[in-house]
Amino acid sequence: FKERVFPEIENFPKVLLIGVTSCDLKAIEILDKVFAEGDFKDPNYSRRKENTIFISIDCQKPYDTCFCTLVGNKPYPSGNFDLNLTEVNDGFVVEVGSERGKELIGNSNLFTNASSDDLEKRDKIRKDVEEKVKEINKEFDFENVKERLRGLYRKEDWENIEDIKNCVQCGSCNFNCPTCVCFLLEDFGKDGEFKKVKVWDACLYPGYARMASGASPRPTIYERYGNRILCKYWYMVENFGILGCTGCGRCISGCIGKIDKRKVISEIGKEKVKNG
């Protein structure tokens, strides 16, 4: 029996990701905290990332579900990329963010130095888009979100939020979220070998955290939905020093029950004040 063994994959293919948004770069920063730092590191995660080149882009047409500014992010990257592209007029302003990025453009005659006019246009576009995202989210309140959520473990803390009743426990918000990290270990036996395989889990599923006896620490959807919110905005901050939400809005756009998490968080804060 071997304890704490991570089978390392020898050869990861080299991958080039083009069009990575600011919220997804932030998600990778969050995943790094979980899988690449601390006492328990996943070497396969780190090696796969090392073999990946990130070419990011500025968001210029935010959806009405985007809320990056509510969680301290911006609709354009500030780091963690190899190259970043900002569309300006009929071309792109390219920003180099790493040595690998320098290598990508170093021997090409496709690039010229950006003019001061190009940079001014880029900065204006960024400012306008950021203001648009703020305008989209002006009715929502995320101020002091961690402190407002602290200690809201009980079903009673969440069951007065009307929209949660619409949750069908499909897991769409989990599997669309770039920062969900919960997993299961499944056992497989074949040809005289025994393997544990790590698979993605979803905290809104009724079977999440269910024990062999059938008991569940969170038997109702209210407790599981509340746990998901607490994980992103409280537990991740406490355990990893970083907010577990990037404001990408995929949990909102993918929700069958039409639940808007921004509204839920705004309301739960009011409920806490109301209940003292």
PDB file of C-alpha atoms in Angstrom:
ATOM      1  CA  PHE A   1       0.000   0.000   0.000  1.00  0.00           C
ATOM      2  CA  LYS A   2       1.427   3.346  -1.050  1.00  0.00           C
ATOM      3  CA  GLU A   3       0.448   6.553   0.658  1.00  0.00           C
ATOM      4  CA  ARG A   4       0.312  10.011  -0.940  1.00  0.00           C
ATOM      5  CA  VAL A   5       1.513   8.821  -4.319  1.00  0.00           C
ATOM      6  CA  PHE A   6       0.925  11.055  -7.329  1.00  0.00           C
ATOM      7  CA  PRO A   7       1.577   9.175 -10.580  1.00  0.00           C
ATOM      8  CA  GLU A   8       3.342  11.711 -12.764  1.00  0.00           C
ATOM      9  CA  ILE A   9       2.585  11.896 -16.461  1.00  0.00           C
ATOM     10  CA  GLU A  10       5.843  12.045 -18.373  1.00  0.00           C
ATOM     11  CA  ASN A  11       4.918  13.879 -21.531  1.00  0.00           C
ATOM     12  CA  PHE A  12       2.301  16.601 -21.666  1.00  0.00           C
ATOM     13  CA  PRO A  13       1.576  18.017 -25.127  1.00  0.00           C
ATOM     14  CA  LYS A  14       2.408  21.655 -25.682  1.00  0.00           C
ATOM     15  CA  VAL A  15      -0.766  23.750 -25.817  1.00  0.00           C
ATOM     16  CA  LEU A  16      -1.415  27.255 -27.123  1.00  0.00           C
ATOM     17  CA  LEU A  17      -4.521  28.942 -25.702  1.00  0.00           C
ATOM     18  CA  ILE A  18      -5.712  31.961 -27.680  1.00  0.00           C
ATOM     19  CA  GLY A  19      -8.445  34.328 -26.514  1.00  0.00           C
ATOM     20  CA  VAL A  20      -8.121  33.778 -22.763  1.00  0.00           C
ATOM     21  CA  THR A  21     -10.046  36.488 -20.935  1.00  0.00           C
ATOM     22  CA  SER A  22      -9.064  38.379 -17.812  1.00  0.00           C
ATOM     23  CA  CYS A  23     -11.518  36.416 -15.669  1.00  0.00           C
ATOM     24  CA  ASP A  24     -10.053  33.113 -16.831  1.00  0.00           C
ATOM     25  CA  LEU A  25      -6.497  34.274 -16.153  1.00  0.00           C
ATOM     26  CA  LYS A  26      -7.698  35.130 -12.653  1.00  0.00           C
ATOM     27  CA  ALA A  27      -9.195  31.649 -12.413  1.00  0.00           C
ATOM     28  CA  ILE A  28      -5.811  30.106 -13.232  1.00  0.00           C
ATOM     29  CA  GLU A  29      -4.270  32.202 -10.460  1.00  0.00           C
ATOM     30  CA  ILE A  30      -6.871  30.749  -8.079  1.00  0.00           C
ATOM     31  CA  LEU A  31      -6.240  27.188  -9.299  1.00  0.00           C
ATOM     32  CA  ASP A  32      -2.518  27.736  -8.728  1.00  0.00           C
ATOM     33  CA  LYS A  33      -3.245  28.451  -5.059  1.00  0.00           C
ATOM     34  CA  VAL A  34      -5.107  25.153  -4.726  1.00  0.00           C
ATOM     35  CA  PHE A  35      -3.082  22.775  -6.892  1.00  0.00           C
ATOM     36  CA  ALA A  36       0.417  24.269  -7.138  1.00  0.00           C
ATOM     37  CA  GLU A  37       1.073  25.811  -3.723  1.00  0.00           C
ATOM     38  CA  GLY A  38       0.907  24.704  -0.092  1.00  0.00           C
ATOM     39  CA  ASP A  39       1.631  21.284   1.392  1.00  0.00           C
ATOM     40  CA  PHE A  40      -0.230  19.186  -1.183  1.00  0.00           C
ATOM     41  CA  LYS A  41       0.808  19.988  -4.737  1.00  0.00           C
ATOM     42  CA  ASP A  42      -0.433  18.292  -7.878  1.00  0.00           C
ATOM     43  CA  PRO A  43       2.665  17.916 -10.092  1.00  0.00           C
ATOM     44  CA  ASN A  44       0.592  17.055 -13.148  1.00  0.00           C
ATOM     45  CA  TYR A  45      -1.303  20.347 -12.888  1.00  0.00           C
ATOM     46  CA  SER A  46       1.944  22.307 -12.701  1.00  0.00           C
ATOM     47  CA  ARG A  47       3.572  20.465 -15.586  1.00  0.00           C
ATOM     48  CA  ARG A  48       0.530  20.885 -17.800  1.00  0.00           C
ATOM     49  CA  LYS A  49       0.524  24.610 -17.055  1.00  0.00           C
ATOM     50  CA  GLU A  50       4.250  24.862 -17.798  1.00  0.00           C
ATOM     51  CA  ASN A  51       3.549  23.411 -21.240  1.00  0.00           C
ATOM     52  CA  THR A  52       0.788  25.924 -21.973  1.00  0.00           C
ATOM     53  CA  ILE A  53       1.184  29.322 -23.627  1.00  0.00           C
ATOM     54  CA  PHE A  54      -1.482  31.892 -22.778  1.00  0.00           C
ATOM     55  CA  ILE A  55      -2.479  34.523 -25.331  1.00  0.00           C
ATOM     56  CA  SER A  56      -5.156  36.636 -23.707  1.00  0.00           C
ATOM     57  CA  ILE A  57      -7.527  39.300 -24.999  1.00  0.00           C
ATOM     58  CA  ASP A  58      -9.277  42.346 -23.583  1.00  0.00           C
ATOM     59  CA  CYS A  59     -13.045  42.046 -23.155  1.00  0.00           C
ATOM     60  CA  GLN A  60     -14.685  44.697 -25.314  1.00  0.00           C
ATOM     61  CA  LYS A  61     -18.295  43.479 -25.433  1.00  0.00           C
ATOM     62  CA  PRO A  62     -19.240  42.355 -21.902  1.00  0.00           C
ATOM     63  CA  TYR A  63     -22.381  40.296 -21.389  1.00  0.00           C
ATOM     64  CA  ASP A  64     -25.076  41.456 -19.007  1.00  0.00           C
ATOM     65  CA  THR A  65     -24.032  38.563 -16.731  1.00  0.00           C
ATOM     66  CA  CYS A  66     -20.422  39.768 -16.360  1.00  0.00           C
ATOM     67  CA  PHE A  67     -19.500  41.156 -12.943  1.00  0.00           C
ATOM     68  CA  CYS A  68     -15.697  41.141 -12.749  1.00  0.00           C
ATOM     69  CA  THR A  69     -15.631  44.652 -11.280  1.00  0.00           C
ATOM     70  CA  LEU A  70     -17.770  43.539  -8.326  1.00  0.00           C
ATOM     71  CA  VAL A  71     -15.035  41.135  -7.202  1.00  0.00           C
ATOM     72  CA  GLY A  72     -12.075  43.446  -7.719  1.00  0.00           C
ATOM     73  CA  ASN A  73     -11.116  42.424 -11.248  1.00  0.00           C
ATOM     74  CA  LYS A  74     -11.110  44.288 -14.544  1.00  0.00           C
ATOM     75  CA  PRO A  75     -12.267  43.337 -18.061  1.00  0.00           C
ATOM     76  CA  TYR A  76      -8.672  43.387 -19.272  1.00  0.00           C
ATOM     77  CA  PRO A  77      -5.645  41.437 -18.005  1.00  0.00           C
ATOM     78  CA  SER A  78      -2.933  42.937 -15.832  1.00  0.00           C
ATOM     79  CA  GLY A  79      -0.663  39.886 -15.768  1.00  0.00           C
ATOM     80  CA  ASN A  80      -0.389  36.065 -15.889  1.00  0.00           C
ATOM     81  CA  PHE A  81      -0.296  36.012 -19.710  1.00  0.00           C
ATOM     82  CA  ASP A  82       2.427  35.463 -22.280  1.00  0.00           C
ATOM     83  CA  LEU A  83       0.883  37.848 -24.803  1.00  0.00           C
ATOM     84  CA  ASN A  84      -2.218  40.023 -24.534  1.00  0.00           C
ATOM     85  CA  LEU A  85      -4.173  41.415 -27.480  1.00  0.00           C
ATOM     86  CA  THR A  86      -6.289  44.567 -27.480  1.00  0.00           C
ATOM     87  CA  GLU A  87      -8.241  45.229 -30.659  1.00  0.00           C
ATOM     88  CA  VAL A  88      -7.688  48.799 -31.815  1.00  0.00           C
ATOM     89  CA  ASN A  89      -9.055  50.030 -35.148  1.00  0.00           C
ATOM     90  CA  ASP A  90      -8.035  47.458 -37.762  1.00  0.00           C
ATOM     91  CA  GLY A  91      -5.298  45.807 -35.730  1.00  0.00           C
ATOM     92  CA  PHE A  92      -4.156  44.817 -32.255  1.00  0.00           C
ATOM     93  CA  VAL A  93      -1.968  46.292 -29.576  1.00  0.00           C
ATOM     94  CA  VAL A  94       0.150  43.387 -28.329  1.00  0.00           C
ATOM     95  CA  GLU A  95       1.475  43.418 -24.774  1.00  0.00           C
ATOM     96  CA  VAL A  96       4.289  41.065 -23.784  1.00  0.00           C
ATOM     97  CA  GLY A  97       3.897  39.477 -20.363  1.00  0.00           C
ATOM     98  CA  SER A  98       6.667  36.869 -20.187  1.00  0.00           C
ATOM     99  CA  GLU A  99       9.912  35.614 -21.671  1.00  0.00           C
ATOM    100  CA  ARG A 100       7.931  33.082 -23.672  1.00  0.00           C
ATOM    101  CA  GLY A 101       5.899  35.952 -25.054  1.00  0.00           C
ATOM    102  CA  LYS A 102       9.070  37.729 -26.114  1.00  0.00           C
ATOM    103  CA  GLU A 103      10.194  34.604 -27.932  1.00  0.00           C
ATOM    104  CA  LEU A 104       6.878  34.383 -29.777  1.00  0.00           C
ATOM    105  CA  ILE A 105       7.231  37.812 -31.335  1.00  0.00           C
ATOM    106  CA  GLY A 106      11.007  38.179 -31.287  1.00  0.00           C
ATOM    107  CA  ASN A 107      11.750  36.902 -34.776  1.00  0.00           C
ATOM    108  CA  SER A 108       8.631  38.066 -36.577  1.00  0.00           C
ATOM    109  CA  ASN A 109       8.247  40.884 -39.063  1.00  0.00           C
ATOM    110  CA  LEU A 110       4.510  41.001 -38.361  1.00  0.00           C
ATOM    111  CA  PHE A 111       4.918  43.418 -35.449  1.00  0.00           C
ATOM    112  CA  THR A 112       5.758  47.109 -35.242  1.00  0.00           C
ATOM    113  CA  ASN A 113       6.107  49.389 -32.249  1.00  0.00           C
ATOM    114  CA  ALA A 114       2.762  50.706 -31.006  1.00  0.00           C
ATOM    115  CA  SER A 115       2.314  54.446 -31.396  1.00  0.00           C
ATOM    116  CA  SER A 116       1.248  56.729 -28.555  1.00  0.00           C
ATOM    117  CA  ASP A 117      -2.068  57.132 -30.395  1.00  0.00           C
ATOM    118  CA  ASP A 118      -2.575  53.350 -30.379  1.00  0.00           C
ATOM    119  CA  LEU A 119      -1.894  53.178 -26.642  1.00  0.00           C
ATOM    120  CA  GLU A 120      -4.242  56.078 -25.908  1.00  0.00           C
ATOM    121  CA  LYS A 121      -7.011  54.371 -27.879  1.00  0.00           C
ATOM    122  CA  ARG A 122      -6.363  51.113 -26.020  1.00  0.00           C
ATOM    123  CA  ASP A 123      -6.565  52.855 -22.645  1.00  0.00           C
ATOM    124  CA  LYS A 124      -9.791  54.645 -23.614  1.00  0.00           C
ATOM    125  CA  ILE A 125     -11.395  51.404 -24.797  1.00  0.00           C
ATOM    126  CA  ARG A 126     -10.428  49.728 -21.523  1.00  0.00           C
ATOM    127  CA  LYS A 127     -11.835  52.546 -19.440  1.00  0.00           C
ATOM    128  CA  ASP A 128     -15.102  52.608 -21.405  1.00  0.00           C
ATOM    129  CA  VAL A 129     -15.594  48.836 -21.093  1.00  0.00           C
ATOM    130  CA  GLU A 130     -14.829  48.899 -17.366  1.00  0.00           C
ATOM    131  CA  GLU A 131     -17.430  51.633 -16.886  1.00  0.00           C
ATOM    132  CA  LYS A 132     -19.924  49.565 -18.882  1.00  0.00           C
ATOM    133  CA  VAL A 133     -19.415  46.554 -16.603  1.00  0.00           C
ATOM    134  CA  LYS A 134     -19.892  48.779 -13.557  1.00  0.00           C
ATOM    135  CA  GLU A 135     -23.090  50.160 -15.087  1.00  0.00           C
ATOM    136  CA  ILE A 136     -24.389  46.628 -15.713  1.00  0.00           C
ATOM    137  CA  ASN A 137     -23.886  45.824 -12.016  1.00  0.00           C
ATOM    138  CA  LYS A 138     -24.905  49.091 -10.381  1.00  0.00           C
ATOM    139  CA  GLU A 139     -27.906  47.525  -8.607  1.00  0.00           C
ATOM    140  CA  PHE A 140     -25.872  44.783  -6.910  1.00  0.00           C
ATOM    141  CA  ASP A 141     -24.048  45.038  -3.583  1.00  0.00           C
ATOM    142  CA  PHE A 142     -20.859  43.033  -2.977  1.00  0.00           C
ATOM    143  CA  GLU A 143     -19.314  45.386  -0.439  1.00  0.00           C
ATOM    144  CA  ASN A 144     -17.651  43.523   2.477  1.00  0.00           C
ATOM    145  CA  VAL A 145     -19.021  40.289   1.019  1.00  0.00           C
ATOM    146  CA  LYS A 146     -16.767  38.017   3.086  1.00  0.00           C
ATOM    147  CA  GLU A 147     -17.833  39.535   6.393  1.00  0.00           C
ATOM    148  CA  ARG A 148     -21.486  39.592   5.403  1.00  0.00           C
ATOM    149  CA  LEU A 149     -21.409  35.870   4.667  1.00  0.00           C
ATOM    150  CA  ARG A 150     -19.400  34.835   7.707  1.00  0.00           C
ATOM    151  CA  GLY A 151     -21.172  32.186   9.774  1.00  0.00           C
ATOM    152  CA  LEU A 152     -24.200  31.676   7.507  1.00  0.00           C
ATOM    153  CA  TYR A 153     -24.147  27.874   7.745  1.00  0.00           C
ATOM    154  CA  ARG A 154     -27.776  27.108   8.558  1.00  0.00           C
ATOM    155  CA  LYS A 155     -30.595  26.253   6.192  1.00  0.00           C
ATOM    156  CA  GLU A 156     -32.582  29.072   7.783  1.00  0.00           C
ATOM    157  CA  ASP A 157     -29.970  31.574   6.623  1.00  0.00           C
ATOM    158  CA  TRP A 158     -30.715  30.778   2.983  1.00  0.00           C
ATOM    159  CA  GLU A 159     -34.273  29.527   2.641  1.00  0.00           C
ATOM    160  CA  ASN A 160     -35.747  33.026   2.602  1.00  0.00           C
ATOM    161  CA  ILE A 161     -33.883  33.834  -0.613  1.00  0.00           C
ATOM    162  CA  GLU A 162     -36.637  33.290  -3.161  1.00  0.00           C
ATOM    163  CA  ASP A 163     -34.461  32.486  -6.185  1.00  0.00           C
ATOM    164  CA  ILE A 164     -32.752  29.505  -4.540  1.00  0.00           C
ATOM    165  CA  LYS A 165     -36.067  27.646  -4.735  1.00  0.00           C
ATOM    166  CA  ASN A 166     -35.596  27.558  -8.518  1.00  0.00           C
ATOM    167  CA  CYS A 167     -32.412  25.477  -8.309  1.00  0.00           C
ATOM    168  CA  VAL A 168     -32.833  22.082 -10.017  1.00  0.00           C
ATOM    169  CA  GLN A 169     -29.462  20.796  -8.732  1.00  0.00           C
ATOM    170  CA  CYS A 170     -28.181  20.169 -12.259  1.00  0.00           C
ATOM    171  CA  GLY A 171     -24.600  21.236 -11.500  1.00  0.00           C
ATOM    172  CA  SER A 172     -24.394  23.639 -14.438  1.00  0.00           C
ATOM    173  CA  CYS A 173     -22.938  26.397 -12.266  1.00  0.00           C
ATOM    174  CA  ASN A 174     -20.301  23.984 -10.950  1.00  0.00           C
ATOM    175  CA  PHE A 175     -19.180  22.689 -14.313  1.00  0.00           C
ATOM    176  CA  ASN A 176     -19.241  26.120 -15.969  1.00  0.00           C
ATOM    177  CA  CYS A 177     -17.229  27.664 -13.144  1.00  0.00           C
ATOM    178  CA  PRO A 178     -13.488  28.031 -13.839  1.00  0.00           C
ATOM    179  CA  THR A 179     -12.611  27.865 -10.123  1.00  0.00           C
ATOM    180  CA  CYS A 180     -14.576  24.843  -8.846  1.00  0.00           C
ATOM    181  CA  VAL A 181     -11.966  22.418  -7.502  1.00  0.00           C
ATOM    182  CA  CYS A 182     -13.932  19.738  -5.617  1.00  0.00           C
ATOM    183  CA  PHE A 183     -13.274  16.188  -6.756  1.00  0.00           C
ATOM    184  CA  LEU A 184     -14.098  12.559  -6.003  1.00  0.00           C
ATOM    185  CA  LEU A 185     -11.786   9.566  -5.970  1.00  0.00           C
ATOM    186  CA  GLU A 186     -13.309   6.599  -7.773  1.00  0.00           C
ATOM    187  CA  ASP A 187     -11.892   3.085  -7.418  1.00  0.00           C
ATOM    188  CA  PHE A 188     -11.277   0.863 -10.434  1.00  0.00           C
ATOM    189  CA  GLY A 189      -9.847  -2.632 -10.664  1.00  0.00           C
ATOM    190  CA  LYS A 190      -8.560  -4.106 -13.924  1.00  0.00           C
ATOM    191  CA  ASP A 191      -5.993  -6.734 -14.918  1.00  0.00           C
ATOM    192  CA  GLY A 192      -4.786  -7.235 -11.371  1.00  0.00           C
ATOM    193  CA  GLU A 193      -4.299  -3.528 -10.752  1.00  0.00           C
ATOM    194  CA  PHE A 194      -6.180  -1.166  -8.483  1.00  0.00           C
ATOM    195  CA  LYS A 195      -6.499   2.488  -9.389  1.00  0.00           C
ATOM    196  CA  LYS A 196      -7.977   5.559  -7.801  1.00  0.00           C
ATOM    197  CA  VAL A 197      -9.130   8.070 -10.405  1.00  0.00           C
ATOM    198  CA  LYS A 198      -9.812  11.701  -9.614  1.00  0.00           C
ATOM    199  CA  VAL A 199     -13.027  13.053 -11.157  1.00  0.00           C
ATOM    200  CA  TRP A 200     -14.751  16.418 -10.878  1.00  0.00           C
ATOM    201  CA  ASP A 201     -17.525  16.725  -8.300  1.00  0.00           C
ATOM    202  CA  ALA A 202     -20.413  19.198  -7.991  1.00  0.00           C
ATOM    203  CA  CYS A 203     -21.392  20.645  -4.613  1.00  0.00           C
ATOM    204  CA  LEU A 204     -25.033  21.161  -5.648  1.00  0.00           C
ATOM    205  CA  TYR A 205     -25.612  17.459  -6.347  1.00  0.00           C
ATOM    206  CA  PRO A 206     -27.731  15.736  -3.665  1.00  0.00           C
ATOM    207  CA  GLY A 207     -24.959  13.156  -3.211  1.00  0.00           C
ATOM    208  CA  TYR A 208     -22.234  15.715  -2.521  1.00  0.00           C
ATOM    209  CA  ALA A 209     -20.405  14.864   0.745  1.00  0.00           C
ATOM    210  CA  ARG A 210     -22.869  12.029   1.394  1.00  0.00           C
ATOM    211  CA  MET A 211     -21.413   9.307   3.597  1.00  0.00           C
ATOM    212  CA  ALA A 212     -21.529   5.541   3.164  1.00  0.00           C
ATOM    213  CA  SER A 213     -24.300   5.338   5.760  1.00  0.00           C
ATOM    214  CA  GLY A 214     -26.457   7.613   3.611  1.00  0.00           C
ATOM    215  CA  ALA A 215     -26.163  10.558   5.990  1.00  0.00           C
ATOM    216  CA  SER A 216     -25.483  13.974   4.487  1.00  0.00           C
ATOM    217  CA  PRO A 217     -24.120  17.057   6.266  1.00  0.00           C
ATOM    218  CA  ARG A 218     -26.112  19.250   3.859  1.00  0.00           C
ATOM    219  CA  PRO A 219     -29.337  17.421   3.002  1.00  0.00           C
ATOM    220  CA  THR A 220     -31.234  20.396   1.516  1.00  0.00           C
ATOM    221  CA  ILE A 221     -30.553  22.526  -1.540  1.00  0.00           C
ATOM    222  CA  TYR A 222     -30.506  25.619   0.687  1.00  0.00           C
ATOM    223  CA  GLU A 223     -27.543  24.288   2.658  1.00  0.00           C
ATOM    224  CA  ARG A 224     -25.700  23.167  -0.462  1.00  0.00           C
ATOM    225  CA  TYR A 225     -26.311  26.416  -2.328  1.00  0.00           C
ATOM    226  CA  GLY A 226     -25.228  28.379   0.724  1.00  0.00           C
ATOM    227  CA  ASN A 227     -22.098  26.239   0.998  1.00  0.00           C
ATOM    228  CA  ARG A 228     -21.213  27.030  -2.614  1.00  0.00           C
ATOM    229  CA  ILE A 229     -21.469  30.773  -1.973  1.00  0.00           C
ATOM    230  CA  LEU A 230     -19.518  30.510   1.287  1.00  0.00           C
ATOM    231  CA  CYS A 231     -16.803  28.509  -0.480  1.00  0.00           C
ATOM    232  CA  LYS A 232     -16.223  31.165  -3.123  1.00  0.00           C
ATOM    233  CA  TYR A 233     -16.415  34.251  -0.931  1.00  0.00           C
ATOM    234  CA  TRP A 234     -15.305  33.117   2.524  1.00  0.00           C
ATOM    235  CA  TYR A 235     -13.608  29.708   2.691  1.00  0.00           C
ATOM    236  CA  MET A 236     -11.275  30.348  -0.255  1.00  0.00           C
ATOM    237  CA  VAL A 237     -10.193  33.652   1.265  1.00  0.00           C
ATOM    238  CA  GLU A 238      -9.554  32.024   4.646  1.00  0.00           C
ATOM    239  CA  ASN A 239      -7.745  28.973   3.268  1.00  0.00           C
ATOM    240  CA  PHE A 240      -5.876  30.339   0.258  1.00  0.00           C
ATOM    241  CA  GLY A 241      -5.873  34.106   0.682  1.00  0.00           C
ATOM    242  CA  ILE A 242      -7.799  34.750  -2.522  1.00  0.00           C
ATOM    243  CA  LEU A 243     -11.437  35.268  -3.486  1.00  0.00           C
ATOM    244  CA  GLY A 244     -12.744  32.174  -5.254  1.00  0.00           C
ATOM    245  CA  CYS A 245     -14.842  34.036  -7.827  1.00  0.00           C
ATOM    246  CA  THR A 246     -13.652  35.865 -10.942  1.00  0.00           C
ATOM    247  CA  GLY A 247     -16.946  37.481 -11.928  1.00  0.00           C
ATOM    248  CA  CYS A 248     -17.094  35.649 -15.261  1.00  0.00           C
ATOM    249  CA  GLY A 249     -20.879  35.211 -14.949  1.00  0.00           C
ATOM    250  CA  ARG A 250     -21.026  31.690 -16.400  1.00  0.00           C
ATOM    251  CA  CYS A 251     -22.914  30.435 -13.348  1.00  0.00           C
ATOM    252  CA  ILE A 252     -25.638  32.969 -14.173  1.00  0.00           C
ATOM    253  CA  SER A 253     -25.835  32.448 -17.932  1.00  0.00           C
ATOM    254  CA  GLY A 254     -25.814  28.651 -17.588  1.00  0.00           C
ATOM    255  CA  CYS A 255     -28.436  28.385 -14.835  1.00  0.00           C
ATOM    256  CA  ILE A 256     -31.587  26.509 -15.859  1.00  0.00           C
ATOM    257  CA  GLY A 257     -33.437  28.020 -12.898  1.00  0.00           C
ATOM    258  CA  LYS A 258     -32.481  31.566 -13.952  1.00  0.00           C
ATOM    259  CA  ILE A 259     -30.799  32.257 -10.606  1.00  0.00           C
ATOM    260  CA  ASP A 260     -28.671  35.395 -10.592  1.00  0.00           C
ATOM    261  CA  LYS A 261     -25.952  34.942  -7.987  1.00  0.00           C
ATOM    262  CA  ARG A 262     -25.407  38.693  -7.825  1.00  0.00           C
ATOM    263  CA  LYS A 263     -28.970  39.118  -6.629  1.00  0.00           C
ATOM    264  CA  VAL A 264     -28.634  36.275  -4.108  1.00  0.00           C
ATOM    265  CA  ILE A 265     -25.500  37.787  -2.556  1.00  0.00           C
ATOM    266  CA  SER A 266     -27.044  41.247  -2.437  1.00  0.00           C
ATOM    267  CA  GLU A 267     -30.133  39.843  -0.705  1.00  0.00           C
ATOM    268  CA  ILE A 268     -28.305  37.603   1.762  1.00  0.00           C
ATOM    269  CA  GLY A 269     -26.458  40.632   3.058  1.00  0.00           C
ATOM    270  CA  LYS A 270     -29.748  42.371   3.732  1.00  0.00           C
ATOM    271  CA  GLU A 271     -31.103  39.259   5.439  1.00  0.00           C
ATOM    272  CA  LYS A 272     -28.120  39.140   7.781  1.00  0.00           C
ATOM    273  CA  VAL A 273     -28.578  42.780   8.746  1.00  0.00           C
ATOM    274  CA  LYS A 274     -32.301  42.216   9.207  1.00  0.00           C
ATOM    275  CA  ASN A 275     -31.756  39.169  11.418  1.00  0.00           C
ATOM    276  CA  GLY A 276     -29.002  40.858  13.429  1.00  0.00           C
TER     277      GLY A 276
END
